[in-house]
Short mmCIF file of C-alpha atoms in Angstrom, two decimals:
data_model
loop_
_atom_site.label_atom_id
_atom_site.label_comp_id
_atom_site.label_asym_id
_atom_site.label_seq_id
_atom_site.Cartn_x
_atom_site.Cartn_y
_atom_site.Cartn_z
CA MET T 1 93.33 109.86 90.29
CA ALA T 2 90.41 111.77 88.81
CA SER T 3 88.78 110.81 85.56
CA GLY T 4 85.73 112.61 84.32
CA GLY T 5 84.84 113.49 87.89
CA TYR T 6 85.11 109.88 89.14
CA ASP T 7 87.74 108.89 91.66
CA LEU T 8 89.28 105.72 90.27
CA ASN T 9 91.21 105.26 93.52
CA LEU T 10 87.98 103.96 94.99
CA LEU T 11 88.00 100.92 92.71
CA VAL T 12 90.54 99.01 94.77
CA PRO T 13 88.70 99.32 98.09
CA LEU T 14 85.43 98.66 96.24
CA ARG T 15 86.61 95.28 95.01
CA ALA T 16 88.04 94.38 98.41
CA LEU T 17 84.82 95.33 100.19
CA LEU T 18 82.60 93.44 97.77
CA GLU T 19 84.75 90.32 97.85
CA GLU T 20 85.50 90.22 101.58
CA ALA T 21 82.12 91.64 102.67
CA ASN T 22 83.49 93.38 105.73
CA VAL T 23 85.68 96.34 106.48
CA THR T 24 88.34 94.57 108.54
CA ARG T 25 89.29 91.90 105.99
CA ALA T 26 88.97 94.31 103.10
CA GLY T 27 91.41 96.66 104.78
CA GLN T 28 93.86 93.84 105.47
CA ARG T 29 93.64 92.60 101.92
CA VAL T 30 94.72 95.85 100.31
CA GLN T 31 96.86 97.05 103.18
CA MET T 32 94.66 99.97 104.03
CA GLY T 33 94.09 100.86 107.67
CA GLN T 34 90.69 99.93 108.98
CA SER T 35 89.57 103.49 109.49
CA SER T 36 90.67 104.38 105.94
CA MET T 37 88.66 101.46 104.62
CA SER T 38 85.70 102.55 106.72
CA THR T 39 85.96 106.02 105.19
CA ALA T 40 86.23 104.51 101.72
CA LEU T 41 83.03 102.57 102.33
CA ALA T 42 81.25 105.75 103.34
CA ARG T 43 82.43 107.50 100.17
CA LEU T 44 81.46 104.57 97.97
CA ARG T 45 78.00 104.59 99.49
CA THR T 46 77.66 108.22 98.50
CA VAL T 47 79.00 107.62 94.99
CA PHE T 48 76.59 104.77 94.30
CA ASN T 49 73.78 106.13 96.46
CA ASP T 50 73.48 102.60 97.82
CA GLU T 51 74.46 100.88 101.06
CA LEU T 52 76.48 98.18 99.21
CA LEU T 53 77.02 96.26 102.46
CA VAL T 54 74.00 95.90 104.70
CA ARG T 55 74.33 94.75 108.27
CA VAL T 56 72.25 91.63 108.90
CA GLY T 57 72.58 90.50 112.50
CA ARG T 58 76.24 89.82 113.11
CA ASP T 59 77.18 89.65 109.43
CA TYR T 60 76.78 91.66 106.28
CA GLU T 61 74.95 91.05 103.06
CA LEU T 62 75.68 92.55 99.68
CA THR T 63 72.86 94.67 98.31
CA PRO T 64 71.43 93.77 94.89
CA LEU T 65 73.46 96.58 93.34
CA ALA T 66 76.61 95.33 95.04
CA ARG T 67 76.01 91.86 93.64
CA LEU T 68 75.77 93.36 90.17
CA LEU T 69 78.90 95.42 90.64
CA LEU T 70 81.09 92.63 91.91
CA PRO T 71 81.67 90.68 88.67
CA GLN T 72 82.07 93.93 86.73
CA VAL T 73 84.78 95.11 89.09
CA GLN T 74 86.50 91.75 89.08
CA GLU T 75 86.70 91.77 85.31
CA THR T 76 87.83 95.32 84.75
CA LEU T 77 90.22 95.98 87.61
CA PRO T 78 92.89 93.50 86.50
CA LEU T 79 92.84 95.09 83.05
CA ILE T 80 93.39 98.54 84.51
CA GLU T 81 96.13 97.29 86.80
CA ARG T 82 97.97 95.78 83.89
CA VAL T 83 97.82 99.00 81.94
CA LEU T 84 99.16 100.95 84.89
CA ALA T 85 101.94 98.45 85.49
CA GLY T 86 103.07 98.95 81.91
CA GLU T 87 103.60 95.24 81.59
CA GLN T 88 105.79 94.00 78.85
CA GLU T 89 104.97 90.93 76.90
CA PHE T 90 104.80 87.87 79.03
CA VAL T 91 107.98 85.75 79.05
CA PRO T 92 107.48 82.50 80.95
CA ALA T 93 111.11 81.55 81.24
CA SER T 94 111.85 84.58 83.37
CA THR T 95 108.58 85.17 85.16
CA ARG T 96 108.49 84.75 88.89
CA ARG T 97 105.10 83.63 89.99
CA SER T 98 103.59 81.28 92.50
CA PHE T 99 100.40 79.40 91.66
CA THR T 100 98.22 77.82 94.30
CA LEU T 101 96.18 74.78 93.39
CA MET T 102 93.58 73.20 95.64
CA MET T 103 93.14 69.48 95.17
CA THR T 104 92.98 66.13 96.95
CA ASP T 105 95.95 63.81 97.39
CA TYR T 106 94.68 61.75 94.46
CA GLY T 107 94.60 64.86 92.28
CA ALA T 108 98.17 65.63 93.29
CA MET T 109 99.19 62.10 92.38
CA ARG T 110 97.67 62.38 88.90
CA LEU T 111 99.04 65.86 88.24
CA ARG T 112 102.55 65.38 89.58
CA GLY T 113 103.92 64.49 86.16
CA PRO T 114 102.18 67.23 84.15
CA LEU T 115 103.08 69.87 86.74
CA ALA T 116 106.73 68.88 86.53
CA VAL T 117 106.57 69.28 82.75
CA VAL T 118 105.12 72.78 83.06
CA LEU T 119 107.61 73.90 85.69
CA GLU T 120 110.50 72.76 83.52
CA GLN T 121 109.45 75.36 81.00
CA ALA T 122 109.29 78.12 83.61
CA PRO T 123 111.99 77.61 86.21
CA ASP T 124 111.10 80.73 88.17
CA MET T 125 107.53 79.67 88.75
CA GLU T 126 106.41 77.81 91.81
CA VAL T 127 103.44 75.64 92.56
CA ASP T 128 101.79 75.41 95.95
CA ILE T 129 99.40 72.49 96.36
CA VAL T 130 96.88 72.88 99.14
CA PRO T 131 93.99 70.65 100.27
CA LEU T 132 90.37 71.30 99.43
CA PRO T 133 88.67 73.57 101.95
CA GLU T 134 86.61 72.15 104.75
CA ARG T 135 83.47 73.79 103.41
CA PRO T 136 83.38 73.07 99.70
CA MET T 137 82.76 76.30 97.82
CA GLU T 138 80.80 77.98 100.58
CA SER T 139 81.73 81.24 99.00
CA GLU T 140 83.55 82.24 95.86
CA ARG T 141 86.43 83.21 98.07
CA ASP T 142 88.39 79.99 97.60
CA LEU T 143 88.18 80.32 93.86
CA ILE T 144 89.17 83.98 93.99
CA THR T 145 92.10 83.65 96.36
CA HIS T 146 93.55 80.52 94.81
CA ASP T 147 94.60 80.21 91.20
CA PHE T 148 93.05 76.81 90.52
CA VAL T 149 90.85 74.19 92.09
CA VAL T 150 90.91 70.61 90.84
CA THR T 151 87.73 68.77 91.70
CA VAL T 152 84.67 67.06 90.30
CA ALA T 153 81.63 68.98 89.09
CA GLY T 154 78.36 69.16 90.91
CA ILE T 155 79.50 70.75 94.13
CA GLY T 156 78.34 74.24 93.34
CA ILE T 157 81.45 75.85 91.92
CA GLU T 158 80.83 78.65 89.48
CA GLY T 159 83.72 79.56 87.29
CA GLN T 160 85.57 78.56 84.16
CA SER T 161 86.46 74.92 83.90
CA VAL T 162 88.04 72.43 81.60
CA ASP T 163 87.99 68.63 81.69
CA LEU T 164 91.21 67.24 82.99
CA ILE T 165 91.22 63.65 84.17
CA LEU T 166 88.77 60.79 83.88
CA ASP T 167 88.81 57.77 86.12
CA ASP T 168 86.37 55.56 87.98
CA TYR T 169 86.18 53.75 91.29
CA VAL T 170 87.20 50.19 92.08
CA CYS T 171 87.17 48.14 95.27
CA LEU T 172 90.58 47.80 96.88
CA ILE T 173 91.08 44.43 98.52
CA ASP T 174 93.67 41.85 99.50
CA PRO T 175 93.65 39.06 96.85
CA ALA T 176 93.55 36.48 99.63
CA ASN T 177 90.27 37.85 101.00
CA PRO T 178 87.81 34.91 101.18
CA ALA T 179 84.97 37.16 100.06
CA LEU T 180 86.44 37.13 96.55
CA VAL T 181 84.91 34.52 94.28
CA ASP T 182 86.89 33.93 91.07
CA GLY T 183 88.57 37.27 91.66
CA ALA T 184 85.25 39.12 91.79
CA LEU T 185 83.36 40.76 94.61
CA SER T 186 79.57 40.57 94.79
CA PHE T 187 77.45 43.39 96.20
CA GLU T 188 76.39 41.31 99.21
CA ALA T 189 79.98 40.32 99.90
CA PHE T 190 81.11 43.95 99.64
CA VAL T 191 78.48 45.16 102.09
CA GLY T 192 79.40 42.42 104.53
CA LEU T 193 83.09 43.27 104.70
CA PRO T 194 84.65 45.67 107.23
CA GLN T 195 85.20 49.03 105.54
CA ALA T 196 88.24 51.26 105.29
CA VAL T 197 87.07 54.71 104.23
CA ALA T 198 88.89 57.89 103.26
CA GLN T 199 86.98 60.85 104.68
CA PHE T 200 87.73 64.34 103.43
CA GLY T 201 85.62 66.26 105.86
CA ARG T 202 82.11 66.29 107.19
CA LEU T 203 80.84 68.21 104.18
CA HIS T 204 82.75 66.40 101.45
CA PHE T 205 81.15 63.53 99.60
CA THR T 206 83.04 61.76 96.85
CA PRO T 207 81.04 60.47 93.87
CA ALA T 208 81.43 56.97 95.36
CA ASP T 209 80.03 58.17 98.70
CA ARG T 210 77.00 59.49 96.90
CA ARG T 211 76.38 56.33 94.87
CA LEU T 212 76.69 54.13 97.94
CA ARG T 213 74.33 56.36 99.85
CA GLU T 214 71.79 56.11 97.02
CA LEU T 215 72.04 52.33 97.23
CA GLY T 216 71.48 52.41 100.94
CA VAL T 217 74.93 51.16 101.84
CA ASP T 218 75.77 52.32 105.32
CA ARG T 219 79.42 53.35 105.63
CA SER T 220 78.78 55.53 108.63
CA ALA T 221 80.70 53.31 111.05
CA PRO T 222 83.77 52.12 109.16
CA LEU T 223 86.39 50.08 110.93
CA VAL T 224 89.17 52.34 109.70
CA THR T 225 89.07 55.93 108.52
CA THR T 226 91.81 57.91 106.84
CA ALA T 227 92.03 61.50 105.71
CA SER T 228 93.36 60.52 102.30
CA PHE T 229 93.25 57.71 99.73
CA LEU T 230 96.99 57.16 99.76
CA PRO T 231 97.40 55.08 102.95
CA LEU T 232 94.53 52.71 102.10
CA PRO T 233 96.57 50.16 100.10
CA SER T 234 99.00 49.50 102.94
CA ILE T 235 96.21 49.50 105.52
CA ILE T 236 94.11 46.98 103.61
CA ALA T 237 96.97 44.59 102.80
CA GLY T 238 96.85 41.43 104.89
CA THR T 239 93.39 42.16 106.28
CA ASP T 240 89.81 41.48 105.20
CA LEU T 241 89.09 45.19 104.90
CA VAL T 242 87.70 46.61 101.68
CA GLY T 243 88.10 50.16 100.42
CA VAL T 244 86.80 52.19 97.49
CA VAL T 245 89.46 54.10 95.60
CA PRO T 246 90.09 55.55 92.14
CA ARG T 247 91.22 52.90 89.65
CA VAL T 248 94.49 54.57 88.74
CA LEU T 249 95.44 54.76 92.41
CA ALA T 250 94.80 51.03 92.76
CA GLU T 251 96.89 50.35 89.65
CA ARG T 252 99.83 52.45 90.82
CA LEU T 253 99.91 51.69 94.54
CA GLY T 254 98.30 48.25 94.62
CA PRO T 255 101.14 46.03 93.42
CA VAL T 256 103.77 47.41 95.77
CA ASN T 257 101.43 46.86 98.73
CA GLY T 258 100.12 43.48 97.64
CA VAL T 259 96.52 44.56 97.10
CA ILE T 260 94.38 44.67 93.98
CA GLY T 261 91.51 46.66 92.57
CA VAL T 262 88.44 44.65 91.55
CA GLU T 263 85.37 45.87 89.65
CA ALA T 264 83.01 47.72 91.98
CA PRO T 265 79.79 45.73 92.42
CA PHE T 266 77.79 48.95 92.74
CA GLY T 267 78.21 49.95 89.12
CA THR T 268 80.58 52.30 87.37
CA VAL T 269 81.03 55.54 89.28
CA PRO T 270 83.01 57.98 87.16
CA ILE T 271 85.48 60.48 88.52
CA ASP T 272 85.45 63.51 86.28
CA LEU T 273 88.15 65.84 87.54
CA LYS T 274 88.06 69.32 86.12
CA LEU T 275 90.39 72.26 86.40
CA TRP T 276 88.47 75.28 87.75
CA TRP T 277 89.44 78.93 87.91
CA HIS T 278 87.67 82.18 88.66
CA ASP T 279 86.60 84.59 85.93
CA SER T 280 88.90 87.27 87.28
CA HIS T 281 91.90 85.19 86.19
CA GLU T 282 90.63 84.98 82.64
CA SER T 283 92.85 87.67 81.17
CA ASP T 284 95.95 87.23 83.32
CA PRO T 285 98.64 86.20 80.80
CA ALA T 286 100.66 84.15 83.29
CA HIS T 287 97.54 82.29 84.38
CA VAL T 288 96.53 81.64 80.77
CA TRP T 289 99.99 80.34 79.93
CA PHE T 290 100.13 78.07 82.97
CA ARG T 291 96.76 76.47 82.47
CA ASP T 292 97.23 75.97 78.73
CA ARG T 293 100.57 74.23 79.40
CA LEU T 294 99.08 72.15 82.18
CA ILE T 295 96.19 71.00 80.02
CA ASP T 296 98.59 70.12 77.19
CA ALA T 297 100.80 68.15 79.56
CA VAL T 298 97.84 66.24 80.98
CA ARG T 299 96.60 65.36 77.48
CA ALA T 300 100.08 64.29 76.39
CA GLU T 301 100.45 62.03 79.41
CA SER T 302 97.12 60.31 78.89
CA LEU T 303 97.87 59.81 75.19
CA SER T 304 101.16 58.12 75.91
CA ALA T 305 99.53 56.01 78.62
CA ALA T 306 96.92 54.83 76.13
CA ARG T 307 99.54 53.62 73.68
CA MET J 1 69.53 104.30 117.79
CA PRO J 2 69.17 101.95 120.74
CA VAL J 3 72.01 99.65 121.66
CA SER J 4 70.83 96.09 121.32
CA SER J 5 74.03 94.04 120.97
CA VAL J 6 77.27 94.42 122.92
CA LEU J 7 80.50 92.45 122.81
CA ILE J 8 82.49 92.32 126.03
CA GLY J 9 86.18 91.63 125.60
CA GLY J 10 87.32 89.88 128.76
CA GLY J 11 85.80 87.52 131.30
CA GLY J 12 87.27 88.96 134.46
CA ALA J 13 85.11 90.01 137.35
CA GLY J 14 84.36 93.36 135.72
CA GLY J 15 83.46 91.86 132.37
CA CYS J 16 81.21 89.24 133.97
CA ALA J 17 79.43 91.81 136.11
CA ALA J 18 78.88 94.12 133.13
CA ALA J 19 77.64 91.23 131.03
CA VAL J 20 75.06 90.22 133.61
CA ALA J 21 73.93 93.78 134.20
CA LEU J 22 73.49 94.52 130.49
CA ALA J 23 71.76 91.22 129.81
CA ARG J 24 69.26 91.93 132.56
CA ARG J 25 68.36 95.13 130.76
CA GLY J 26 67.54 93.23 127.61
CA VAL J 27 70.81 93.74 125.72
CA GLU J 28 72.09 90.82 123.65
CA VAL J 29 75.53 90.23 125.19
CA THR J 30 78.43 88.18 123.88
CA LEU J 31 81.41 87.71 126.16
CA VAL J 32 84.75 86.54 124.82
CA GLU J 33 87.56 85.40 127.04
CA PHE J 34 90.91 84.21 125.78
CA ALA J 35 91.58 81.70 128.59
CA ARG J 36 90.25 78.29 127.67
CA GLY J 37 89.77 77.11 131.23
CA TRP J 38 87.48 79.99 131.99
CA PRO J 39 85.35 80.28 134.01
CA ASP J 40 86.02 77.23 136.08
CA ALA J 41 89.62 78.20 136.62
CA GLY J 42 88.65 81.58 137.99
CA THR J 43 87.67 85.06 136.93
CA GLY J 44 91.09 86.53 136.48
CA ILE J 45 92.02 88.01 139.80
CA VAL J 46 95.27 86.95 141.40
CA VAL J 47 95.82 88.06 144.95
CA ARG J 48 99.43 88.06 146.05
CA ASP J 49 100.21 88.47 149.66
CA ARG J 50 102.02 86.60 152.33
CA GLY J 51 100.62 83.10 152.18
CA ILE J 52 98.02 83.74 149.44
CA ALA J 53 99.12 82.84 145.96
CA ALA J 54 95.89 83.21 144.02
CA ALA J 55 92.17 83.19 144.55
CA ARG J 56 90.50 79.84 144.23
CA GLY J 57 88.84 79.29 140.91
CA ALA J 58 85.13 79.84 140.47
CA ALA J 59 84.65 76.06 140.19
CA ASP J 60 85.93 75.67 143.73
CA GLY J 61 83.49 78.21 145.03
CA GLY J 62 86.27 80.78 144.96
CA PHE J 63 86.17 84.35 143.82
CA GLY J 64 83.57 85.00 141.16
CA ALA J 65 81.63 81.80 141.76
CA GLU J 66 78.40 83.72 142.30
CA LEU J 67 79.12 85.90 139.31
CA VAL J 68 79.59 82.86 137.12
CA GLU J 69 76.30 81.42 138.34
CA ASP J 70 74.54 84.68 137.52
CA LEU J 71 76.25 84.64 134.15
CA ARG J 72 75.04 81.16 133.35
CA GLY J 73 71.46 82.09 134.03
CA SER J 74 71.54 85.43 132.29
CA GLY J 75 71.42 84.47 128.61
CA VAL J 76 74.88 85.90 127.88
CA GLU J 77 76.67 84.07 125.08
CA ALA J 78 80.05 83.19 126.55
CA ARG J 79 82.94 81.99 124.37
CA PRO J 80 85.96 80.75 126.28
CA GLY J 81 89.11 80.31 124.23
CA THR J 82 88.26 83.25 121.98
CA GLY J 83 89.91 86.64 122.28
CA LEU J 84 89.14 90.08 120.91
CA VAL J 85 91.85 90.90 118.41
CA GLY J 86 90.69 94.16 116.85
CA PHE J 87 87.77 96.46 116.21
CA VAL J 88 86.75 99.26 113.87
CA ALA J 89 83.80 101.61 114.05
CA VAL J 90 81.79 101.60 110.83
CA ASP J 91 79.00 104.13 110.36
CA ARG J 92 76.37 102.81 112.76
CA HIS J 93 78.07 99.80 114.36
CA VAL J 94 81.39 98.28 115.35
CA GLU J 95 83.14 95.44 113.53
CA ALA J 96 84.96 93.16 115.94
CA GLU J 97 87.72 90.80 114.84
CA LEU J 98 88.00 87.68 116.97
CA SER J 99 90.92 85.32 117.44
CA ASP J 100 89.07 82.47 115.71
CA GLY J 101 89.07 84.50 112.51
CA ARG J 102 85.45 85.60 112.66
CA ILE J 103 84.41 89.17 112.02
CA GLU J 104 81.16 90.13 113.73
CA ASN J 105 79.11 93.29 114.02
CA TYR J 106 77.88 94.76 117.30
CA ASP J 107 76.35 98.04 118.37
CA ALA J 108 79.16 98.55 120.88
CA VAL J 109 82.25 96.82 122.25
CA LEU J 110 83.20 97.07 125.91
CA VAL J 111 86.72 96.26 127.09
CA PRO J 112 87.04 96.13 130.89
CA GLY J 113 90.34 96.81 132.53
CA ALA J 114 92.12 99.28 134.75
CA THR J 115 90.52 101.85 132.46
CA TRP J 116 87.42 100.63 130.73
CA ARG J 117 87.06 101.31 127.02
CA LEU J 118 83.79 101.65 125.18
CA ILE J 119 83.98 101.44 121.41
CA ALA J 120 81.00 102.60 119.40
CA SER J 121 80.24 104.35 116.13
CA ASP J 122 79.74 108.12 116.21
CA ALA J 123 76.05 107.59 115.55
CA GLN J 124 75.61 105.35 118.56
CA ARG J 125 78.07 106.67 121.08
CA PRO J 126 75.57 108.65 123.21
CA GLU J 127 73.20 105.71 123.51
CA ALA J 128 76.05 103.29 124.18
CA ILE J 129 77.44 105.42 126.99
CA ALA J 130 73.99 105.80 128.50
CA ALA J 131 73.25 102.08 128.32
CA VAL J 132 76.54 101.01 129.90
CA THR J 133 76.63 103.63 132.67
CA ASP J 134 73.02 102.84 133.53
CA ALA J 135 73.73 99.10 133.68
CA LEU J 136 76.85 99.49 135.78
CA GLY J 137 75.23 101.97 138.10
CA ALA J 138 78.07 104.37 137.32
CA ALA J 139 77.87 108.09 137.93
CA GLY J 140 77.79 108.78 134.15
#
């Protein structure tokens, strides 16, 4: 497709090359053979009179021009694609679409209700919930290739975000634990108890992890480790273990397991979960519809809970 | 452009020998071999004959034991459990796709076998051929 002497067909491989930063993955992403993608790279280098991808040891780096081009391409290409697809007005009730959301088990627990509300309004849509990546936001790739990420701020994500859920941490403990004095746990008592800790990966630190580290509390050799918050109530019940979990989780899963949440003696540590998405999804009508409905459903649920 | 980094796809006797030879000439060599038990379980040669089922593994002092010792002292980066899945020549280098999902760039990729394959970009093919044939003592 020629336009004023420019070959717009090069835009698709350009975006793939800039986002994947190598020829092999870029070719796989847009279903172009590797040698075709290699040729496209050569042509793009001529067009821009710039290397775009520079080999550095075993990897590549984007040139300064490439780094400037990337957000521009990400913004404009979806608009062009929509024009070419001749899309009609967006009708949620009959739109087939699958959304992927990255979040922890706790996030899934909090969003289960609101997601069900949204999906009721769009029966042909699907939701795929996946765990947070092992390396939190090492590259923008996770944000680009998934529709949403639900996580706290301060871990280096760059994208659009909106506040979703507020909570804080409590100590999860068996009410018969002798360390409790008048139903309260002191800091010294907390530190002296055997710990049950949910660990989300070597590179993931929850806000509670960070606060405890600041206070010099050593949780590096816990008695029990889990990969998620959800099993902690049943693990702690009947033992003298103590865990640190979000308050709402303690409220919902505590009673059935016979454990309680008590005020954390290390101060209030807020959990500020936000909904994140990449700029390139900004003008996708299905994405806009989904996130607006999800935010509404979350707000509605918290309002009715407050009553 | 001189060839300074080579990926060898396969840790059989041929791949090991090529790796050692290239490393001794100052080339940065990475050797990938799909078998996890490599090299202790052997260097990939099975001899079938009356009474002989397979060569003893390198760990038992069997075939390739000396090669493996040379390899260990040669500075070659060996990655057992990783295979070469694909490759593409890109202007002045080769992109190699590995089974662990990594994509890495090398000046040339060498795949030993019944017929050896040398993959290099157009720009580097002459140097790559010269470097490999010199290292292997081949007739060129």
